[in-house]
Structures are given as C-alpha cells and as structure tokens.
mmCIF file with all atom_site columns, C-alpha atoms in Angstrom:
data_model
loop_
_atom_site.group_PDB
_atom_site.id
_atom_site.type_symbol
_atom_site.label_atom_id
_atom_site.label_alt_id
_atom_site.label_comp_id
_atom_site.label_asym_id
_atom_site.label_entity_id
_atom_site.label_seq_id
_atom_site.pdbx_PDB_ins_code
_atom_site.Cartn_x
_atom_site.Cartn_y
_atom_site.Cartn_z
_atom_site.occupancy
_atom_site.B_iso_or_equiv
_atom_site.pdbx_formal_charge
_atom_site.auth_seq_id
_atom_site.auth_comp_id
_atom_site.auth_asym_id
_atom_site.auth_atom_id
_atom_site.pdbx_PDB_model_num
ATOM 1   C CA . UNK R 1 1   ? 97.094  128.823 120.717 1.00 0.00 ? 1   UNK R CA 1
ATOM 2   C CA . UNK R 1 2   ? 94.016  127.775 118.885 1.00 0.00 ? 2   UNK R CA 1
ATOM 3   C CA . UNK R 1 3   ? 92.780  124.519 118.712 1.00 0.00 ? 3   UNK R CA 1
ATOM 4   C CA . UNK R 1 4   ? 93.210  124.319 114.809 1.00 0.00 ? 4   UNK R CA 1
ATOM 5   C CA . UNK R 1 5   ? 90.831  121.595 112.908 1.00 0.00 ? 5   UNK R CA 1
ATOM 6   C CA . UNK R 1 6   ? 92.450  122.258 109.221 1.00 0.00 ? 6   UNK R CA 1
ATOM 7   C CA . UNK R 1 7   ? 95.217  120.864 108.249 1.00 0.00 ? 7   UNK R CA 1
ATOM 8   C CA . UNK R 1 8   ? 97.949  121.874 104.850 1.00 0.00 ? 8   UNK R CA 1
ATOM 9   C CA . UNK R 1 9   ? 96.492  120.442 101.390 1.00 0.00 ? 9   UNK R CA 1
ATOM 10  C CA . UNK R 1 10  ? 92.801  120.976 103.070 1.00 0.00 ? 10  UNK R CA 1
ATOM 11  C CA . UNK R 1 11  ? 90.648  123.221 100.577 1.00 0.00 ? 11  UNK R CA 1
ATOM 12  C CA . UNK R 1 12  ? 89.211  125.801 102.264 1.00 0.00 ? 12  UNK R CA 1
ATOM 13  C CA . UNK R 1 13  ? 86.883  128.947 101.851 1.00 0.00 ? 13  UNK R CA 1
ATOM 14  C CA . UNK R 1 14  ? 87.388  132.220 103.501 1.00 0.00 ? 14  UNK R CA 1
ATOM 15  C CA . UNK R 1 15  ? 84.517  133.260 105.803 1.00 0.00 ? 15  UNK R CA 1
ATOM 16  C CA . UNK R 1 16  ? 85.333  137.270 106.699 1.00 0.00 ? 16  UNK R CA 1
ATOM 17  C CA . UNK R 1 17  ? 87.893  139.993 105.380 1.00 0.00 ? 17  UNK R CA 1
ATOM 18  C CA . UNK R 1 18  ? 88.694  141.452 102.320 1.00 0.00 ? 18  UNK R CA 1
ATOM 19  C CA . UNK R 1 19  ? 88.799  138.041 100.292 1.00 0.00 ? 19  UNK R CA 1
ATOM 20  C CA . UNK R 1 20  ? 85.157  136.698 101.677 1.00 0.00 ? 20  UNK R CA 1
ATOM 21  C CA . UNK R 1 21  ? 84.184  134.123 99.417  1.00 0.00 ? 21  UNK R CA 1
ATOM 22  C CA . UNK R 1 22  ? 87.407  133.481 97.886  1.00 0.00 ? 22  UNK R CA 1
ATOM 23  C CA . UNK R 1 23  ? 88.147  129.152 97.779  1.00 0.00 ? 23  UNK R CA 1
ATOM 24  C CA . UNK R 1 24  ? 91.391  127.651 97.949  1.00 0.00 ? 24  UNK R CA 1
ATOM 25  C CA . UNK R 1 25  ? 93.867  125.345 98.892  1.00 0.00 ? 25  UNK R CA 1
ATOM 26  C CA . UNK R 1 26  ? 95.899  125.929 102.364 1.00 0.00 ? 26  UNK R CA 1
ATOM 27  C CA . UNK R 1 27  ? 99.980  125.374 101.877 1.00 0.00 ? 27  UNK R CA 1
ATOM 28  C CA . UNK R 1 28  ? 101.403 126.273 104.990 1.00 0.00 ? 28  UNK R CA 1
ATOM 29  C CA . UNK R 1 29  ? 100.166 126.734 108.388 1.00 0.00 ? 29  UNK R CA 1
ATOM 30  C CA . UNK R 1 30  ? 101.942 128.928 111.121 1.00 0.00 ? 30  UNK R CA 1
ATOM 31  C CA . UNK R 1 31  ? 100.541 126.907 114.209 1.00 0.00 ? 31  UNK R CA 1
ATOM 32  C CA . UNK R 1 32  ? 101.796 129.982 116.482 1.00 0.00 ? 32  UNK R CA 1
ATOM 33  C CA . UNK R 1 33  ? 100.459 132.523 114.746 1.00 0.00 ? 33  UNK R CA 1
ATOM 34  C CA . UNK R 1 34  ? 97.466  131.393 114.281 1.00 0.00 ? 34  UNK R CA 1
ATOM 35  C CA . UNK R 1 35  ? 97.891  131.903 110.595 1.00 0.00 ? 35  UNK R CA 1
ATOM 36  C CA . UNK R 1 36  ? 97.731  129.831 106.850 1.00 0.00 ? 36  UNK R CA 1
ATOM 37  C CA . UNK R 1 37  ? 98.453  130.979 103.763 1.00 0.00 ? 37  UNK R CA 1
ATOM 38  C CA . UNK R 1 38  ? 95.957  129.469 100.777 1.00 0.00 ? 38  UNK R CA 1
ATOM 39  C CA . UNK R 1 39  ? 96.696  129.172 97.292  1.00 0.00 ? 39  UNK R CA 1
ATOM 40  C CA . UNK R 1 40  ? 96.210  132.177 95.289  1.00 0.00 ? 40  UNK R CA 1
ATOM 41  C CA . UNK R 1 41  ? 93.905  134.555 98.351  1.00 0.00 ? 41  UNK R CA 1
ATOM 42  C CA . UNK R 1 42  ? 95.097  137.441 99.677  1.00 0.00 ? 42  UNK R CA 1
ATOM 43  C CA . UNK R 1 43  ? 98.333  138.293 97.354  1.00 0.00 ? 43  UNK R CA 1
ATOM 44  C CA . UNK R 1 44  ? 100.149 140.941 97.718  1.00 0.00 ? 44  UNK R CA 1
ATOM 45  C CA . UNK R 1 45  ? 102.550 143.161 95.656  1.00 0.00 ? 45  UNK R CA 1
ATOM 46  C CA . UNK R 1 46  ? 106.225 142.799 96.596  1.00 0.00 ? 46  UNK R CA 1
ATOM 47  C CA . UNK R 1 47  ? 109.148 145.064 95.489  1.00 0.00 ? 47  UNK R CA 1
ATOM 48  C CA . UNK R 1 48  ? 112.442 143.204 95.075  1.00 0.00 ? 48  UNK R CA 1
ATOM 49  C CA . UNK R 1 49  ? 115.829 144.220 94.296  1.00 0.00 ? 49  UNK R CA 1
ATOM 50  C CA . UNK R 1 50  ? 117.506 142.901 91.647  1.00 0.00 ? 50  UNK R CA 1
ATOM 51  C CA . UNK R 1 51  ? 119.967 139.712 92.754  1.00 0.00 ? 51  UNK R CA 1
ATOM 52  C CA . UNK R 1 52  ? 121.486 136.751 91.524  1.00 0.00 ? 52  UNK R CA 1
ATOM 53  C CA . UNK R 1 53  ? 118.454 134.979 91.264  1.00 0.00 ? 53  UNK R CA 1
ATOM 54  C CA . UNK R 1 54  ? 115.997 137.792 90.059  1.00 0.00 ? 54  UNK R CA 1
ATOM 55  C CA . UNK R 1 55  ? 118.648 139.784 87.753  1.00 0.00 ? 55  UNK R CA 1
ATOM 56  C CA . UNK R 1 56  ? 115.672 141.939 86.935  1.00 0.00 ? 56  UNK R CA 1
ATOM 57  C CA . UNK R 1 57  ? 113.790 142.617 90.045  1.00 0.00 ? 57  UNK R CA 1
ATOM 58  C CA . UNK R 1 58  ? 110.635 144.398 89.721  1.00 0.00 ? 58  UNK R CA 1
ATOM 59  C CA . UNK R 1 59  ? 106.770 143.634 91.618  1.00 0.00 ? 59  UNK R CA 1
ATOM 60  C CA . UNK R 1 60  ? 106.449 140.059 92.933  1.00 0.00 ? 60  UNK R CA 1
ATOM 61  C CA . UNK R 1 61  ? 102.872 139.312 93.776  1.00 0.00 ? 61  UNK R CA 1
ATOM 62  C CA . UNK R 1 62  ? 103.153 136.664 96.659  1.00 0.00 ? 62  UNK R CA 1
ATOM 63  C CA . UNK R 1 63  ? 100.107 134.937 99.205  1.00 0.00 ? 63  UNK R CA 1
ATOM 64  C CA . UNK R 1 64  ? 100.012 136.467 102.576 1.00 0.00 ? 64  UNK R CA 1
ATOM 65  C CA . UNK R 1 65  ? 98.556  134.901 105.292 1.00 0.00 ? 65  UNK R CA 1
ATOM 66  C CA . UNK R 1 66  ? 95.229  134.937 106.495 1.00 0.00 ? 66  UNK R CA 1
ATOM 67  C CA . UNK R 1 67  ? 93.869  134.076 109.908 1.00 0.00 ? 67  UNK R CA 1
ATOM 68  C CA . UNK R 1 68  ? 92.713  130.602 110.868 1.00 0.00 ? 68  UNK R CA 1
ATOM 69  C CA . UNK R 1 69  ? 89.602  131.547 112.318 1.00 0.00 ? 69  UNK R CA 1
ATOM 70  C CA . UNK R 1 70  ? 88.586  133.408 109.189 1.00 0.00 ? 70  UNK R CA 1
ATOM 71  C CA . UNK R 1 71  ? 89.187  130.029 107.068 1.00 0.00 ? 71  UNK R CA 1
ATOM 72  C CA . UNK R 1 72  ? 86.409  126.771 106.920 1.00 0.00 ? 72  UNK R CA 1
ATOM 73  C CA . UNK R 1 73  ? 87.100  123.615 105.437 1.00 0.00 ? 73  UNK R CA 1
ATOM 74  C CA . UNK R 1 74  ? 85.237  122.405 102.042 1.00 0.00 ? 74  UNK R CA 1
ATOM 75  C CA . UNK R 1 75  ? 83.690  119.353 101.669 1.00 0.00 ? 75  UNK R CA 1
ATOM 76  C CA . UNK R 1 76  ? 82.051  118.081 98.968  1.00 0.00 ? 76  UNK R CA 1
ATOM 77  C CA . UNK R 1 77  ? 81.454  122.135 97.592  1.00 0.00 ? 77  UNK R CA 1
ATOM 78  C CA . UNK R 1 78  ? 80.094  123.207 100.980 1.00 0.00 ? 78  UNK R CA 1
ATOM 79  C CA . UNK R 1 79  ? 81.477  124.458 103.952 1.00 0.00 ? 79  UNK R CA 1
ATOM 80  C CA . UNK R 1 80  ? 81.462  122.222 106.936 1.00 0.00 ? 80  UNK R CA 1
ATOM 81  C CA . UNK R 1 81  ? 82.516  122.567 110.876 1.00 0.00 ? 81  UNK R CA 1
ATOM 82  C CA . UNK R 1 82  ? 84.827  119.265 112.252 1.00 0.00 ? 82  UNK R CA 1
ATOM 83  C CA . UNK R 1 83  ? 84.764  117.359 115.082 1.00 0.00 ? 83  UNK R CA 1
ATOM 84  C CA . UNK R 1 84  ? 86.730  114.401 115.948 1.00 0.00 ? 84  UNK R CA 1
ATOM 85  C CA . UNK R 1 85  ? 85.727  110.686 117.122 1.00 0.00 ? 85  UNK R CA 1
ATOM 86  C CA . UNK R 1 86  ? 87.815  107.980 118.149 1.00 0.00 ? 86  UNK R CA 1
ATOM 87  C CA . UNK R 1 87  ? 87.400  105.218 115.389 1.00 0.00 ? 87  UNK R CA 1
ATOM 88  C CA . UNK R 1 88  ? 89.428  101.766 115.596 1.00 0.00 ? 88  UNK R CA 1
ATOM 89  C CA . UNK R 1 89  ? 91.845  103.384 117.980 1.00 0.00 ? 89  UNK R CA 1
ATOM 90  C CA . UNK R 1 90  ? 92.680  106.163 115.699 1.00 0.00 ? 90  UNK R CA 1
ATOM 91  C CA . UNK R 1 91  ? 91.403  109.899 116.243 1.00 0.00 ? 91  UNK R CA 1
ATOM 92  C CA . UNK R 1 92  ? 89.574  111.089 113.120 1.00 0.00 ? 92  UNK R CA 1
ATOM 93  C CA . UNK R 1 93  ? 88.328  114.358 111.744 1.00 0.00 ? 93  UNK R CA 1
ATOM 94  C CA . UNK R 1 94  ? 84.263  114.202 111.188 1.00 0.00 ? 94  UNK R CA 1
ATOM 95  C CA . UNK R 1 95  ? 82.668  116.544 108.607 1.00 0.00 ? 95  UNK R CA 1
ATOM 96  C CA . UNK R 1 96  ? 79.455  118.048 110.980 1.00 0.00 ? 96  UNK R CA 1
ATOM 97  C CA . UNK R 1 97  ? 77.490  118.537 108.108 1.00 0.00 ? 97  UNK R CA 1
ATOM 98  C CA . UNK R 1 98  ? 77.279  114.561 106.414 1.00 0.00 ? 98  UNK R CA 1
ATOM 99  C CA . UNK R 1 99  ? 78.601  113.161 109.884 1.00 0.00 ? 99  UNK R CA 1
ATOM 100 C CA . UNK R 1 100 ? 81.613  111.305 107.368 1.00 0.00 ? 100 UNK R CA 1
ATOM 101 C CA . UNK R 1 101 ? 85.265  110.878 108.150 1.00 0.00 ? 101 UNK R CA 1
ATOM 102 C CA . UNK R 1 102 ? 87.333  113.964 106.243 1.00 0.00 ? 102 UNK R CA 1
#
C-alpha cells in the first residue's frame, strides 16, 4: 500500500489519463486499492434494470475511480506536493510549495 498524503473532502487535480487537467473534489478513498473517486471526473455510463427504486431504469452516469498516484492536492489554485512536520505534538500535513499547514 501507498503511503497516501490526500485525504476525502481534499480538492484535487488530476495529473495523467484520460481526464488530465480535470479539478475536483475527492469523496471516497479505497486505501487498498490505491484508488479515490472525485466529484464529477471520470464518469461513466451505467445500464440499470428497472427496480423498486428506479421504476424506469435506463443509463446512469456514475464517478469511477481514479488512481491515487494520478491525483495532486490544490492549494490555493495550484498544485502542491505534502510533507508532514510534527507541530505542538500533533503530525501535520505541509503544503511544499508555501511551506503552510494544509
């Protein structure tokens, strides 16, 4: 497993693949995968039956996941790499870039 330095609710950008450029926010990371899905990248078109709770069925578009280490965290509208220091007794994440707390 990766050492992963995002966290859910962080906005990110995506850095390679298919979506390159593409900015949002993560809301869920799979820690064993290796994987996140952000808000509104990489959808995909999903064919449902109809059911009790979709009586009509039909195309779903839905996120898929993307890998973590094609994802880097925004700060302040730029991308920036994270470190961590030990501040007060408490670890904290370090933006690279200004050399601030995230």
């Amino acid at each position: 497993m990766m050492k992963l330095k995002i966290k859910s609710g962080d906005t990110v950008r995506v850095m390679a693949g298919d979506h390159k450029g593409e900015e949002g926010k993560i809301v869920e990371i799979f820690r064993n995968k290796n994987r996140a899905i952000v808000e509104g990248v990489n959808l995909i078109s999903k064919h449902t039956k109809p059911s009790a709770q979709n009586p009509q069925g039909g195309i779903v578009k839905k996120e898929a996941s993307i890998h973590i280490s094609n994802l880097m965290l925004l700060e302040g509208g730029e991308v920036t790499k994270v470190s961590y220091r030990i501040e007060d007794g408490k670890k904290v994440r370090i933006s690279k870039k200004t050399d601030k707390a995230i």
